[in-house]
Amino acid sequence: MYGNELDNFRPDIPELGQIPQFRFDADAPVPDVSPVQAQPPQPELDFGGFNMPQIPLTGELSEVDAELFRNVVAKYFSDDIEQPTQQSQSSDKQDDVQPDRRKCMLKDNGFGIGIPETELVRNLHYEEADTIDQTEIRKQFPILDQKVNGKDLVWFDNGASTQKPLRVIDGLSHFYKTDYSNIHRGAHTLAARATDQYEGAREKVARFINAPSVDNIVFVRGTTEGINLVAQTFGRKYLLEGDNVIVSTLDHHANIVPWQQVCKERKAELRAIPIDRNGDLILPELERLITPRTKFISVGHVNNTFGTINDVKSIIQIAHSHNIPVLIDGAQSVAHTKIDVQDMDCDYFVFSGHKIYGPSGIGVVYGKKEALALLPPWQGGGNMIKDVTIERTEFNEPPACFEAGTPNIADAIGLGYALDFVNSVGIENIERHEHDLTEYARQQIALIPGITLIGNPKNRVSVVSLDIPGIPAPQVGQMLDKEGIAVRAGHHCAQPALRALGYEMSVRPTFAVYNTREEIDRLVIALRKIVGTTK
């Protein structure tokens, strides 16, 4: 853990209580929670005594969802289930639940955990809407096939980093086993192989984001280094005392701190587009912030805490009407929605490989030809030069002039394999799948008493941010970890955004292509258990 994020938070984590039991009163807007003692586990579960979920418009739950429900209960929560015979004895208590309330229970499992269905997902035929074969997808991610604290791992920390498919893992292994060499300057066979694969990865990146040419693609270590490259080179050359740079309140620290540093150095001002209480940018404020001394605008495409998708095309159009260049931080968008830098018309676009199923330590700066030409070389060394004497240096053209020294050859190649994986699934399919998961999760979590969802942007990707008053976010994260569920808990390097909505930290599950509704059900049940410990 980073001490600055969790402030050396080291709580004594109590064992989770038993699953709370719920009784739905017809006039109550939300379920009431009261913990009870669990019954001893049974060798085998008989679901015949359980009331299966009912869907108001179509009748009984489909066999697919019914089986999903049974599997979740049997696999992960069997220790907390009362015996079916005892449920039949308590049928008198169930009768006083109004029929119109009971029929709205998508997953009334018959032993007291109700996950109410919402209007948004009620009419969604999930098997038809989602074209992704989850069984085949998950086979490609071996890290998911393990247990954490005795439970099957649920990886909901995708906003921090995605897991890697076999295509990437095997591709890296093959490169190191058979083809590894330094690139560009070798005259032997392995150097040629390695160079071809490295430059081939550059071609894959260019195609993936629809860049006009491979010459628009600069390999760096990640989004953070990419933003620092642009901020330091542009800022030191063009920023003067009294100038200003505009970022946004929604931005990751990696898009705030580099500009803050160079503005301080150049005695310029850093300004920020504000946000509303839903977590959306207040775009009309951008025109007010722009002055004749505005030299650069740098904003995130997607916020990492609320999932807000910013209207970057409008931002770029406004900026260009004032002849201001724009950088878009695409770290949180590139894996979730189609990127077309030519249609977007941004001057620079940066992203990290590890957030799109690729290796860590590799990232990309896209720049228009004229935009890269504005920037002086950032680091000096081999490969970025044409000719050197003691008195002077003649630099290579972009992108070579920004790739000094031996680059991260293998991980650039690995990023190419990751993009192959995304293309094989289809970014539109991934986007649809993640959207369905996100809306399902938000609707179910919102109905848990004692939990607050933070932010409600108009357009969002696969991020849910929540708070449980009375339990610090890091403690919630550790309690979920006991259930095998990995989430991010802290300030997410987005303190200005959280503080604008009145929070210091949040619990943040984020979803990816390999996640399932079964896993979200596990999260919802685990959150109910955690809330139950505070009652």
Short mmCIF file of C-alpha atoms in Angstrom, two decimals:
data_model
loop_
_atom_site.label_atom_id
_atom_site.label_comp_id
_atom_site.label_asym_id
_atom_site.label_seq_id
_atom_site.Cartn_x
_atom_site.Cartn_y
_atom_site.Cartn_z
CA MET A 1 0.00 0.00 0.00
CA TYR A 2 1.05 3.54 -0.65
CA GLY A 3 1.23 5.40 2.62
CA ASN A 4 0.08 8.67 1.08
CA GLU A 5 -3.12 7.09 -0.19
CA LEU A 6 -4.21 5.14 2.86
CA ASP A 7 -2.44 7.27 5.48
CA ASN A 8 -0.83 4.17 7.02
CA PHE A 9 -4.28 2.74 7.64
CA ARG A 10 -3.89 -0.55 9.49
CA PRO A 11 -7.22 -1.55 11.04
CA ASP A 12 -7.94 -4.73 12.92
CA ILE A 13 -10.36 -6.36 10.52
CA PRO A 14 -13.16 -8.27 12.24
CA GLU A 15 -14.52 -11.43 10.76
CA LEU A 16 -17.52 -10.81 8.56
CA GLY A 17 -20.90 -11.44 10.11
CA GLN A 18 -23.34 -13.88 8.72
CA ILE A 19 -25.44 -12.92 5.74
CA PRO A 20 -28.12 -10.49 6.94
CA GLN A 21 -31.70 -11.61 6.61
CA PHE A 22 -34.19 -9.25 5.00
CA ARG A 23 -37.92 -8.77 5.26
CA PHE A 24 -39.58 -6.54 2.70
CA ASP A 25 -42.31 -4.28 4.02
CA ALA A 26 -44.75 -3.14 1.35
CA ASP A 27 -44.43 0.53 2.30
CA ALA A 28 -40.68 0.61 2.83
CA PRO A 29 -38.55 2.12 0.04
CA VAL A 30 -35.57 -0.11 0.85
CA PRO A 31 -35.05 -3.40 2.65
CA ASP A 32 -34.40 -3.39 6.38
CA VAL A 33 -31.33 -5.25 7.54
CA SER A 34 -30.95 -7.30 10.69
CA PRO A 35 -28.28 -9.99 11.14
CA VAL A 36 -29.25 -13.47 12.30
CA GLN A 37 -27.38 -16.62 13.09
CA ALA A 38 -26.56 -18.89 10.17
CA GLN A 39 -27.50 -22.53 10.13
CA PRO A 40 -24.88 -25.30 9.95
CA PRO A 41 -23.75 -26.08 6.41
CA GLN A 42 -25.35 -28.99 4.64
CA PRO A 43 -23.47 -31.60 2.57
CA GLU A 44 -25.80 -31.01 -0.37
CA LEU A 45 -28.21 -28.21 -1.07
CA ASP A 46 -31.80 -28.93 -2.01
CA PHE A 47 -33.16 -25.98 -3.94
CA GLY A 48 -36.63 -27.47 -4.16
CA GLY A 49 -37.70 -25.59 -1.05
CA PHE A 50 -36.49 -22.23 -2.30
CA ASN A 51 -38.59 -19.60 -4.01
CA MET A 52 -36.88 -18.89 -7.28
CA PRO A 53 -36.81 -15.36 -8.72
CA GLN A 54 -39.78 -14.15 -10.72
CA ILE A 55 -39.72 -11.67 -13.58
CA PRO A 56 -42.91 -9.56 -13.71
CA LEU A 57 -43.20 -9.30 -17.49
CA THR A 58 -42.15 -12.75 -18.55
CA GLY A 59 -43.00 -15.02 -15.64
CA GLU A 60 -40.39 -17.41 -14.29
CA LEU A 61 -36.68 -16.71 -14.51
CA SER A 62 -34.94 -18.28 -17.48
CA GLU A 63 -33.15 -21.54 -16.81
CA VAL A 64 -29.83 -19.84 -17.59
CA ASP A 65 -30.29 -17.21 -14.87
CA ALA A 66 -31.84 -19.72 -12.48
CA GLU A 67 -28.81 -21.96 -12.83
CA LEU A 68 -26.54 -18.94 -12.38
CA PHE A 69 -28.35 -18.10 -9.15
CA ARG A 70 -28.10 -21.64 -7.82
CA ASN A 71 -24.40 -21.80 -8.64
CA VAL A 72 -23.64 -18.55 -6.82
CA VAL A 73 -25.45 -19.68 -3.69
CA ALA A 74 -24.11 -23.23 -3.70
CA LYS A 75 -20.52 -22.34 -4.50
CA TYR A 76 -19.90 -19.29 -2.36
CA PHE A 77 -22.57 -18.92 0.31
CA SER A 78 -23.71 -22.43 1.22
CA ASP A 79 -22.45 -22.00 4.79
CA ASP A 80 -24.99 -19.23 5.35
CA ILE A 81 -28.05 -21.02 3.95
CA GLU A 82 -30.81 -22.18 6.24
CA GLN A 83 -32.07 -25.68 5.61
CA PRO A 84 -34.99 -25.85 3.16
CA THR A 85 -37.12 -27.57 5.78
CA GLN A 86 -36.72 -24.59 8.05
CA GLN A 87 -37.71 -22.29 5.23
CA SER A 88 -40.94 -24.15 4.76
CA GLN A 89 -41.63 -23.75 8.48
CA SER A 90 -41.20 -19.97 8.18
CA SER A 91 -43.60 -19.64 5.25
CA ASP A 92 -46.11 -17.83 7.45
CA LYS A 93 -43.66 -14.96 7.81
CA GLN A 94 -43.16 -14.81 4.08
CA ASP A 95 -46.91 -14.53 3.45
CA ASP A 96 -47.05 -11.03 4.91
CA VAL A 97 -44.75 -9.77 2.12
CA GLN A 98 -47.06 -8.13 -0.38
CA PRO A 99 -47.27 -10.06 -3.69
CA ASP A 100 -46.49 -6.97 -5.74
CA ARG A 101 -43.31 -6.48 -3.72
CA ARG A 102 -42.29 -10.12 -3.92
CA LYS A 103 -42.68 -10.32 -7.69
CA CYS A 104 -40.11 -7.50 -8.06
CA MET A 105 -37.43 -9.70 -6.59
CA LEU A 106 -35.17 -10.83 -9.39
CA LYS A 107 -33.11 -12.95 -7.03
CA ASP A 108 -35.23 -13.71 -3.97
CA ASN A 109 -33.24 -16.76 -3.01
CA GLY A 110 -35.71 -17.94 -0.41
CA PHE A 111 -33.36 -17.49 2.52
CA GLY A 112 -33.53 -13.79 3.06
CA ILE A 113 -31.16 -12.11 0.58
CA GLY A 114 -33.14 -10.06 -1.88
CA ILE A 115 -31.47 -8.45 -4.88
CA PRO A 116 -34.34 -6.42 -6.36
CA GLU A 117 -34.58 -6.24 -10.09
CA THR A 118 -34.58 -2.79 -11.63
CA GLU A 119 -36.43 -1.41 -14.62
CA LEU A 120 -33.14 -1.03 -16.48
CA VAL A 121 -32.24 -4.71 -16.42
CA ARG A 122 -35.75 -6.17 -16.28
CA ASN A 123 -36.20 -6.07 -20.05
CA LEU A 124 -32.63 -6.95 -20.89
CA HIS A 125 -32.27 -10.43 -22.37
CA TYR A 126 -28.68 -10.78 -21.36
CA GLU A 127 -27.86 -13.86 -23.41
CA GLU A 128 -29.10 -12.07 -26.55
CA ALA A 129 -27.60 -8.66 -25.81
CA ASP A 130 -24.13 -9.91 -24.96
CA THR A 131 -22.31 -11.70 -27.77
CA ILE A 132 -19.21 -12.52 -25.73
CA ASP A 133 -18.56 -16.17 -24.90
CA GLN A 134 -17.52 -15.81 -21.26
CA THR A 135 -16.35 -19.40 -20.94
CA GLU A 136 -13.89 -19.05 -23.80
CA ILE A 137 -12.79 -15.57 -22.73
CA ARG A 138 -11.98 -16.64 -19.18
CA LYS A 139 -9.94 -19.62 -20.42
CA GLN A 140 -7.50 -17.07 -21.84
CA PHE A 141 -6.79 -15.54 -18.41
CA PRO A 142 -5.08 -18.19 -16.27
CA ILE A 143 -4.63 -15.83 -13.31
CA LEU A 144 -8.40 -15.89 -12.74
CA ASP A 145 -8.30 -19.64 -12.10
CA GLN A 146 -7.16 -19.39 -8.50
CA LYS A 147 -8.53 -19.00 -5.00
CA VAL A 148 -7.92 -16.09 -2.66
CA ASN A 149 -8.74 -16.68 1.00
CA GLY A 150 -10.40 -19.92 -0.03
CA LYS A 151 -12.73 -18.25 -2.56
CA ASP A 152 -12.55 -18.08 -6.35
CA LEU A 153 -10.81 -14.84 -7.30
CA VAL A 154 -12.99 -12.00 -8.54
CA TRP A 155 -10.83 -9.34 -10.18
CA PHE A 156 -12.67 -6.03 -9.96
CA ASP A 157 -9.52 -3.88 -9.90
CA ASN A 158 -9.40 -3.43 -13.66
CA GLY A 159 -9.32 0.36 -13.46
CA ALA A 160 -5.88 0.03 -11.89
CA SER A 161 -4.68 -2.73 -14.20
CA THR A 162 -6.22 -5.47 -16.32
CA GLN A 163 -5.08 -9.08 -16.28
CA LYS A 164 -3.20 -10.58 -19.23
CA PRO A 165 -4.46 -13.15 -21.75
CA LEU A 166 -2.42 -16.16 -22.83
CA ARG A 167 -1.79 -14.46 -26.16
CA VAL A 168 0.30 -11.83 -24.35
CA ILE A 169 1.92 -14.21 -21.86
CA ASP A 170 2.90 -16.77 -24.50
CA GLY A 171 3.96 -14.08 -26.96
CA LEU A 172 6.38 -12.54 -24.46
CA SER A 173 7.74 -15.95 -23.52
CA HIS A 174 8.29 -16.86 -27.19
CA PHE A 175 10.09 -13.58 -27.87
CA TYR A 176 12.49 -14.05 -24.97
CA LYS A 177 13.06 -17.71 -25.85
CA THR A 178 13.74 -17.30 -29.56
CA ASP A 179 14.02 -13.73 -30.84
CA TYR A 180 15.39 -11.39 -28.19
CA SER A 181 17.90 -8.82 -29.37
CA ASN A 182 18.41 -5.08 -29.27
CA ILE A 183 16.82 -3.37 -32.23
CA HIS A 184 17.49 -1.04 -35.16
CA ARG A 185 21.29 -1.16 -35.09
CA GLY A 186 22.10 -4.85 -35.32
CA ALA A 187 23.17 -6.51 -38.59
CA HIS A 188 22.30 -10.05 -37.54
CA THR A 189 19.21 -12.21 -37.83
CA LEU A 190 17.87 -11.84 -34.29
CA ALA A 191 18.20 -8.06 -34.47
CA ALA A 192 16.14 -8.09 -37.66
CA ARG A 193 13.48 -10.31 -36.07
CA ALA A 194 13.24 -8.17 -32.94
CA THR A 195 13.13 -4.93 -34.95
CA ASP A 196 10.38 -6.27 -37.19
CA GLN A 197 8.26 -7.26 -34.20
CA TYR A 198 8.85 -3.97 -32.35
CA GLU A 199 7.96 -1.86 -35.38
CA GLY A 200 5.11 -4.24 -36.12
CA ALA A 201 3.68 -3.40 -32.71
CA ARG A 202 3.88 0.29 -33.63
CA GLU A 203 1.83 -0.47 -36.74
CA LYS A 204 -0.77 -2.31 -34.63
CA VAL A 205 -1.10 0.69 -32.31
CA ALA A 206 -1.49 3.07 -35.24
CA ARG A 207 -4.26 0.94 -36.73
CA PHE A 208 -5.99 0.46 -33.38
CA ILE A 209 -6.43 4.19 -32.72
CA ASN A 210 -6.66 5.11 -36.44
CA ALA A 211 -3.51 7.18 -36.52
CA PRO A 212 -2.53 8.42 -40.00
CA SER A 213 0.97 6.91 -39.80
CA VAL A 214 3.32 4.88 -37.63
CA ASP A 215 5.36 8.08 -37.38
CA ASN A 216 2.62 9.46 -35.10
CA ILE A 217 3.28 6.74 -32.49
CA VAL A 218 5.89 7.19 -29.73
CA PHE A 219 6.53 4.35 -27.28
CA VAL A 220 6.96 5.42 -23.64
CA ARG A 221 6.67 3.67 -20.27
CA GLY A 222 3.02 4.57 -19.78
CA THR A 223 0.47 7.36 -19.61
CA THR A 224 2.32 9.13 -16.80
CA GLU A 225 5.58 9.31 -18.73
CA GLY A 226 3.71 10.33 -21.88
CA ILE A 227 2.05 13.30 -20.18
CA ASN A 228 5.33 14.29 -18.56
CA LEU A 229 7.04 14.16 -21.95
CA VAL A 230 4.54 16.60 -23.48
CA ALA A 231 4.28 18.82 -20.40
CA GLN A 232 8.02 19.21 -19.94
CA THR A 233 8.94 19.69 -23.58
CA PHE A 234 6.06 21.96 -24.55
CA GLY A 235 6.00 23.82 -21.25
CA ARG A 236 9.69 24.66 -21.13
CA LYS A 237 9.72 25.84 -24.71
CA TYR A 238 6.46 27.79 -24.95
CA LEU A 239 5.12 28.70 -21.49
CA LEU A 240 5.93 32.22 -20.30
CA GLU A 241 5.26 34.04 -17.05
CA GLY A 242 1.57 34.92 -16.88
CA ASP A 243 0.43 32.18 -19.29
CA ASN A 244 -2.01 29.47 -18.23
CA VAL A 245 -2.72 25.79 -18.85
CA ILE A 246 -6.16 24.20 -18.38
CA VAL A 247 -6.83 20.73 -16.97
CA SER A 248 -10.01 19.40 -15.33
CA THR A 249 -11.14 18.61 -11.81
CA LEU A 250 -11.90 15.06 -12.98
CA ASP A 251 -8.33 14.35 -14.00
CA HIS A 252 -5.98 11.75 -12.57
CA HIS A 253 -3.03 13.15 -10.66
CA ALA A 254 -0.84 12.08 -13.60
CA ASN A 255 -2.53 14.76 -15.70
CA ILE A 256 -2.43 17.41 -12.96
CA VAL A 257 0.97 17.16 -11.30
CA PRO A 258 3.19 17.38 -14.45
CA TRP A 259 1.40 20.54 -15.61
CA GLN A 260 1.42 21.90 -12.08
CA GLN A 261 5.19 21.43 -11.92
CA VAL A 262 5.97 23.06 -15.24
CA CYS A 263 3.57 25.94 -14.53
CA LYS A 264 5.32 26.58 -11.25
CA GLU A 265 8.69 26.48 -12.95
CA ARG A 266 7.58 28.88 -15.71
CA LYS A 267 5.50 31.11 -13.37
CA ALA A 268 2.33 30.22 -15.27
CA GLU A 269 -1.12 29.44 -13.87
CA LEU A 270 -2.88 26.07 -13.80
CA ARG A 271 -6.66 26.23 -14.17
CA ALA A 272 -9.26 23.46 -13.91
CA ILE A 273 -12.67 22.90 -15.51
CA PRO A 274 -15.08 22.35 -12.57
CA ILE A 275 -17.55 19.49 -12.16
CA ASP A 276 -21.16 19.25 -10.99
CA ARG A 277 -22.51 17.04 -8.20
CA ASN A 278 -23.05 14.15 -10.63
CA GLY A 279 -19.40 14.09 -11.62
CA ASP A 280 -19.84 15.69 -15.06
CA LEU A 281 -17.67 18.51 -16.35
CA ILE A 282 -19.35 21.92 -16.49
CA LEU A 283 -18.24 22.57 -20.06
CA PRO A 284 -19.60 26.13 -20.37
CA GLU A 285 -16.94 27.07 -17.82
CA LEU A 286 -14.21 26.17 -20.30
CA GLU A 287 -14.87 29.25 -22.41
CA ARG A 288 -14.66 31.39 -19.28
CA LEU A 289 -11.32 29.86 -18.31
CA ILE A 290 -9.74 30.42 -21.73
CA THR A 291 -7.86 33.68 -22.17
CA PRO A 292 -5.39 34.99 -24.78
CA ARG A 293 -2.68 33.62 -22.47
CA THR A 294 -4.00 30.02 -22.52
CA LYS A 295 -1.27 27.93 -24.13
CA PHE A 296 -2.43 24.32 -23.63
CA ILE A 297 -5.42 22.19 -22.58
CA SER A 298 -4.91 18.68 -21.19
CA VAL A 299 -7.89 16.59 -20.00
CA GLY A 300 -8.80 12.99 -19.33
CA HIS A 301 -11.09 11.16 -21.73
CA VAL A 302 -12.64 9.09 -18.91
CA ASN A 303 -12.55 9.72 -15.16
CA ASN A 304 -11.17 6.80 -13.15
CA THR A 305 -13.39 7.30 -10.08
CA PHE A 306 -16.90 7.93 -11.41
CA GLY A 307 -16.41 6.56 -14.93
CA THR A 308 -17.43 9.87 -16.51
CA ILE A 309 -16.93 9.97 -20.28
CA ASN A 310 -15.98 13.55 -21.06
CA ASP A 311 -17.16 15.25 -24.22
CA VAL A 312 -13.61 15.56 -25.52
CA LYS A 313 -14.67 16.37 -29.07
CA SER A 314 -16.41 19.52 -27.83
CA ILE A 315 -13.39 20.41 -25.69
CA ILE A 316 -11.08 19.98 -28.67
CA GLN A 317 -13.33 22.04 -30.95
CA ILE A 318 -13.48 24.87 -28.42
CA ALA A 319 -9.72 24.76 -27.89
CA HIS A 320 -8.91 24.70 -31.61
CA SER A 321 -11.21 27.67 -32.19
CA HIS A 322 -8.70 29.54 -30.01
CA ASN A 323 -5.66 27.85 -31.65
CA ILE A 324 -4.87 25.94 -28.44
CA PRO A 325 -3.37 22.42 -28.68
CA VAL A 326 -5.04 19.60 -26.70
CA LEU A 327 -3.78 16.43 -25.05
CA ILE A 328 -6.27 13.67 -24.19
CA ASP A 329 -5.39 11.24 -21.39
CA GLY A 330 -6.84 7.97 -22.70
CA ALA A 331 -5.63 5.66 -19.92
CA GLN A 332 -9.17 4.88 -18.76
CA SER A 333 -10.88 4.93 -22.15
CA VAL A 334 -8.72 2.94 -24.55
CA ALA A 335 -9.82 -0.48 -23.26
CA HIS A 336 -13.50 0.38 -23.04
CA THR A 337 -14.55 2.30 -26.14
CA LYS A 338 -13.43 2.76 -29.73
CA ILE A 339 -10.68 5.36 -30.17
CA ASP A 340 -10.31 7.28 -33.44
CA VAL A 341 -7.76 10.03 -32.99
CA GLN A 342 -8.42 11.47 -36.43
CA ASP A 343 -12.13 11.79 -35.79
CA MET A 344 -11.43 13.14 -32.30
CA ASP A 345 -8.94 15.63 -33.81
CA CYS A 346 -6.78 15.71 -30.67
CA ASP A 347 -3.20 16.93 -30.97
CA TYR A 348 -1.90 14.31 -28.53
CA PHE A 349 -3.42 11.11 -27.12
CA VAL A 350 -1.70 8.99 -24.46
CA PHE A 351 -2.46 5.59 -22.92
CA SER A 352 -0.88 2.71 -20.99
CA GLY A 353 -0.54 -0.89 -22.14
CA HIS A 354 -1.30 -2.45 -18.76
CA LYS A 355 -4.83 -1.03 -18.77
CA ILE A 356 -5.71 -2.75 -22.05
CA TYR A 357 -4.61 -6.33 -21.26
CA GLY A 358 -0.97 -5.62 -22.10
CA PRO A 359 2.24 -5.59 -20.05
CA SER A 360 3.14 -2.87 -17.59
CA GLY A 361 6.00 -0.51 -18.39
CA ILE A 362 4.81 0.29 -21.91
CA GLY A 363 2.62 3.10 -23.17
CA VAL A 364 1.96 5.31 -26.16
CA VAL A 365 2.01 8.97 -27.08
CA TYR A 366 0.13 9.70 -30.28
CA GLY A 367 0.83 13.09 -31.80
CA LYS A 368 -0.16 14.77 -35.00
CA LYS A 369 2.86 15.25 -37.24
CA GLU A 370 2.86 19.02 -36.69
CA ALA A 371 2.21 18.58 -32.96
CA LEU A 372 5.22 16.28 -32.47
CA ALA A 373 7.32 18.71 -34.51
CA LEU A 374 6.57 21.38 -31.89
CA LEU A 375 8.30 19.38 -29.16
CA PRO A 376 12.05 19.32 -28.62
CA PRO A 377 13.69 15.98 -27.69
CA TRP A 378 13.14 15.18 -24.04
CA GLN A 379 15.96 12.73 -23.28
CA GLY A 380 19.31 12.34 -24.99
CA GLY A 381 21.05 9.12 -25.91
CA GLY A 382 21.32 6.49 -28.57
CA ASN A 383 18.79 5.93 -31.35
CA MET A 384 17.34 9.45 -31.18
CA ILE A 385 20.24 10.99 -33.11
CA LYS A 386 21.37 11.27 -36.71
CA ASP A 387 24.84 12.62 -36.03
CA VAL A 388 26.83 13.65 -32.97
CA THR A 389 30.03 15.62 -32.56
CA ILE A 390 31.45 17.10 -29.37
CA GLU A 391 30.10 20.48 -30.44
CA ARG A 392 26.57 19.60 -31.63
CA THR A 393 23.90 16.93 -32.18
CA GLU A 394 21.59 16.42 -35.12
CA PHE A 395 18.40 14.68 -33.99
CA ASN A 396 16.27 12.08 -35.70
CA GLU A 397 12.74 12.87 -36.82
CA PRO A 398 9.75 11.81 -34.66
CA PRO A 399 9.05 9.30 -33.29
CA ALA A 400 12.72 8.22 -33.02
CA CYS A 401 13.85 11.50 -31.44
CA PHE A 402 11.63 10.73 -28.41
CA GLU A 403 12.83 7.14 -27.90
CA ALA A 404 16.32 7.53 -26.48
CA GLY A 405 18.30 4.44 -25.57
CA THR A 406 17.22 0.82 -25.61
CA PRO A 407 13.42 0.83 -25.49
CA ASN A 408 11.12 -1.62 -23.74
CA ILE A 409 11.22 -3.95 -26.72
CA ALA A 410 9.45 -7.01 -25.36
CA ASP A 411 6.59 -5.14 -23.72
CA ALA A 412 5.95 -3.07 -26.85
CA ILE A 413 5.58 -6.39 -28.68
CA GLY A 414 3.36 -7.61 -25.82
CA LEU A 415 1.16 -4.54 -26.25
CA GLY A 416 0.73 -5.52 -29.89
CA TYR A 417 -0.47 -8.97 -28.80
CA ALA A 418 -2.89 -7.33 -26.34
CA LEU A 419 -4.39 -5.24 -29.13
CA ASP A 420 -4.70 -8.42 -31.20
CA PHE A 421 -6.73 -9.90 -28.34
CA VAL A 422 -9.02 -6.87 -28.12
CA ASN A 423 -9.54 -6.92 -31.87
CA SER A 424 -10.37 -10.63 -31.77
CA VAL A 425 -13.17 -9.96 -29.28
CA GLY A 426 -14.25 -6.64 -30.79
CA ILE A 427 -14.09 -3.35 -28.91
CA GLU A 428 -17.80 -2.75 -29.54
CA ASN A 429 -18.63 -6.14 -27.98
CA ILE A 430 -16.42 -5.34 -24.99
CA GLU A 431 -18.07 -1.95 -24.57
CA ARG A 432 -21.57 -3.46 -24.65
CA HIS A 433 -20.65 -6.25 -22.23
CA GLU A 434 -19.06 -3.88 -19.73
CA HIS A 435 -21.94 -1.42 -19.98
CA ASP A 436 -24.45 -4.16 -19.14
CA LEU A 437 -22.35 -5.26 -16.16
CA THR A 438 -21.93 -1.69 -14.90
CA GLU A 439 -25.60 -0.77 -15.05
CA TYR A 440 -26.56 -4.07 -13.43
CA ALA A 441 -24.05 -3.50 -10.62
CA ARG A 442 -25.07 0.11 -10.04
CA GLN A 443 -28.75 -0.74 -9.85
CA GLN A 444 -28.22 -3.62 -7.42
CA ILE A 445 -25.72 -1.83 -5.17
CA ALA A 446 -27.95 1.26 -5.00
CA LEU A 447 -30.61 -0.86 -3.29
CA ILE A 448 -28.36 -1.97 -0.43
CA PRO A 449 -29.25 0.00 2.71
CA GLY A 450 -26.33 1.98 4.06
CA ILE A 451 -24.36 2.26 0.82
CA THR A 452 -23.99 5.46 -1.19
CA LEU A 453 -23.02 5.46 -4.86
CA ILE A 454 -20.72 8.39 -5.59
CA GLY A 455 -21.31 10.23 -8.83
CA ASN A 456 -23.95 9.70 -11.48
CA PRO A 457 -22.52 10.99 -14.77
CA LYS A 458 -24.64 11.07 -17.90
CA ASN A 459 -22.22 8.90 -19.87
CA ARG A 460 -19.91 6.45 -18.14
CA VAL A 461 -17.74 3.38 -18.55
CA SER A 462 -17.29 0.38 -16.27
CA VAL A 463 -16.61 2.12 -12.94
CA VAL A 464 -18.67 2.06 -9.75
CA SER A 465 -17.57 4.19 -6.79
CA LEU A 466 -19.25 3.66 -3.42
CA ASP A 467 -19.05 4.66 0.23
CA ILE A 468 -20.22 2.91 3.40
CA PRO A 469 -20.50 5.51 6.17
CA GLY A 470 -18.80 4.30 9.32
CA ILE A 471 -16.41 1.91 7.59
CA PRO A 472 -13.24 3.38 6.04
CA ALA A 473 -12.79 2.46 2.38
CA PRO A 474 -9.53 0.52 2.95
CA GLN A 475 -11.27 -1.62 5.54
CA VAL A 476 -14.12 -2.39 3.14
CA GLY A 477 -11.53 -3.37 0.55
CA GLN A 478 -9.88 -5.76 2.98
CA MET A 479 -13.20 -7.25 4.02
CA LEU A 480 -14.09 -7.86 0.38
CA ASP A 481 -10.68 -9.47 -0.10
CA LYS A 482 -11.67 -12.03 2.53
CA GLU A 483 -14.46 -12.97 0.12
CA GLY A 484 -11.96 -13.31 -2.73
CA ILE A 485 -13.06 -10.02 -4.32
CA ALA A 486 -10.34 -7.56 -5.34
CA VAL A 487 -11.35 -3.90 -5.59
CA ARG A 488 -9.52 -0.58 -5.35
CA ALA A 489 -10.05 1.33 -2.08
CA GLY A 490 -8.54 4.76 -1.55
CA HIS A 491 -8.41 8.09 -3.33
CA HIS A 492 -7.48 6.53 -6.71
CA CYS A 493 -5.04 9.38 -7.47
CA ALA A 494 -8.10 11.54 -8.09
CA GLN A 495 -8.36 13.62 -4.92
CA PRO A 496 -9.70 16.82 -6.56
CA ALA A 497 -12.56 14.85 -8.13
CA LEU A 498 -13.53 13.04 -4.93
CA ARG A 499 -13.26 16.17 -2.80
CA ALA A 500 -15.47 18.09 -5.22
CA LEU A 501 -18.25 15.65 -4.31
CA GLY A 502 -17.42 15.70 -0.59
CA TYR A 503 -15.37 12.52 -0.19
CA GLU A 504 -11.78 11.64 0.60
CA MET A 505 -11.86 7.98 -0.43
CA SER A 506 -14.16 5.45 -2.04
CA VAL A 507 -14.45 1.73 -2.78
CA ARG A 508 -14.14 1.22 -6.53
CA PRO A 509 -15.03 -2.00 -8.35
CA THR A 510 -14.27 -1.77 -12.07
CA PHE A 511 -15.19 -4.29 -14.75
CA ALA A 512 -13.52 -5.83 -17.78
CA VAL A 513 -14.31 -8.26 -20.56
CA TYR A 514 -13.73 -11.37 -18.42
CA ASN A 515 -16.08 -10.32 -15.59
CA THR A 516 -19.54 -11.85 -15.19
CA ARG A 517 -22.92 -11.19 -13.62
CA GLU A 518 -22.24 -14.09 -11.26
CA GLU A 519 -19.27 -12.15 -9.90
CA ILE A 520 -21.37 -9.02 -9.45
CA ASP A 521 -23.91 -11.08 -7.51
CA ARG A 522 -21.09 -12.20 -5.24
CA LEU A 523 -20.04 -8.57 -4.73
CA VAL A 524 -23.60 -7.52 -3.89
CA ILE A 525 -24.03 -10.32 -1.36
CA ALA A 526 -20.64 -9.58 0.21
CA LEU A 527 -21.50 -5.88 0.51
CA ARG A 528 -24.75 -6.82 2.24
CA LYS A 529 -22.77 -8.90 4.71
CA ILE A 530 -20.42 -5.99 5.39
CA VAL A 531 -23.29 -3.57 5.91
CA GLY A 532 -24.87 -6.11 8.25
CA THR A 533 -21.82 -6.00 10.55
CA THR A 534 -22.52 -2.32 11.29
CA LYS A 535 -26.12 -2.82 12.40
#
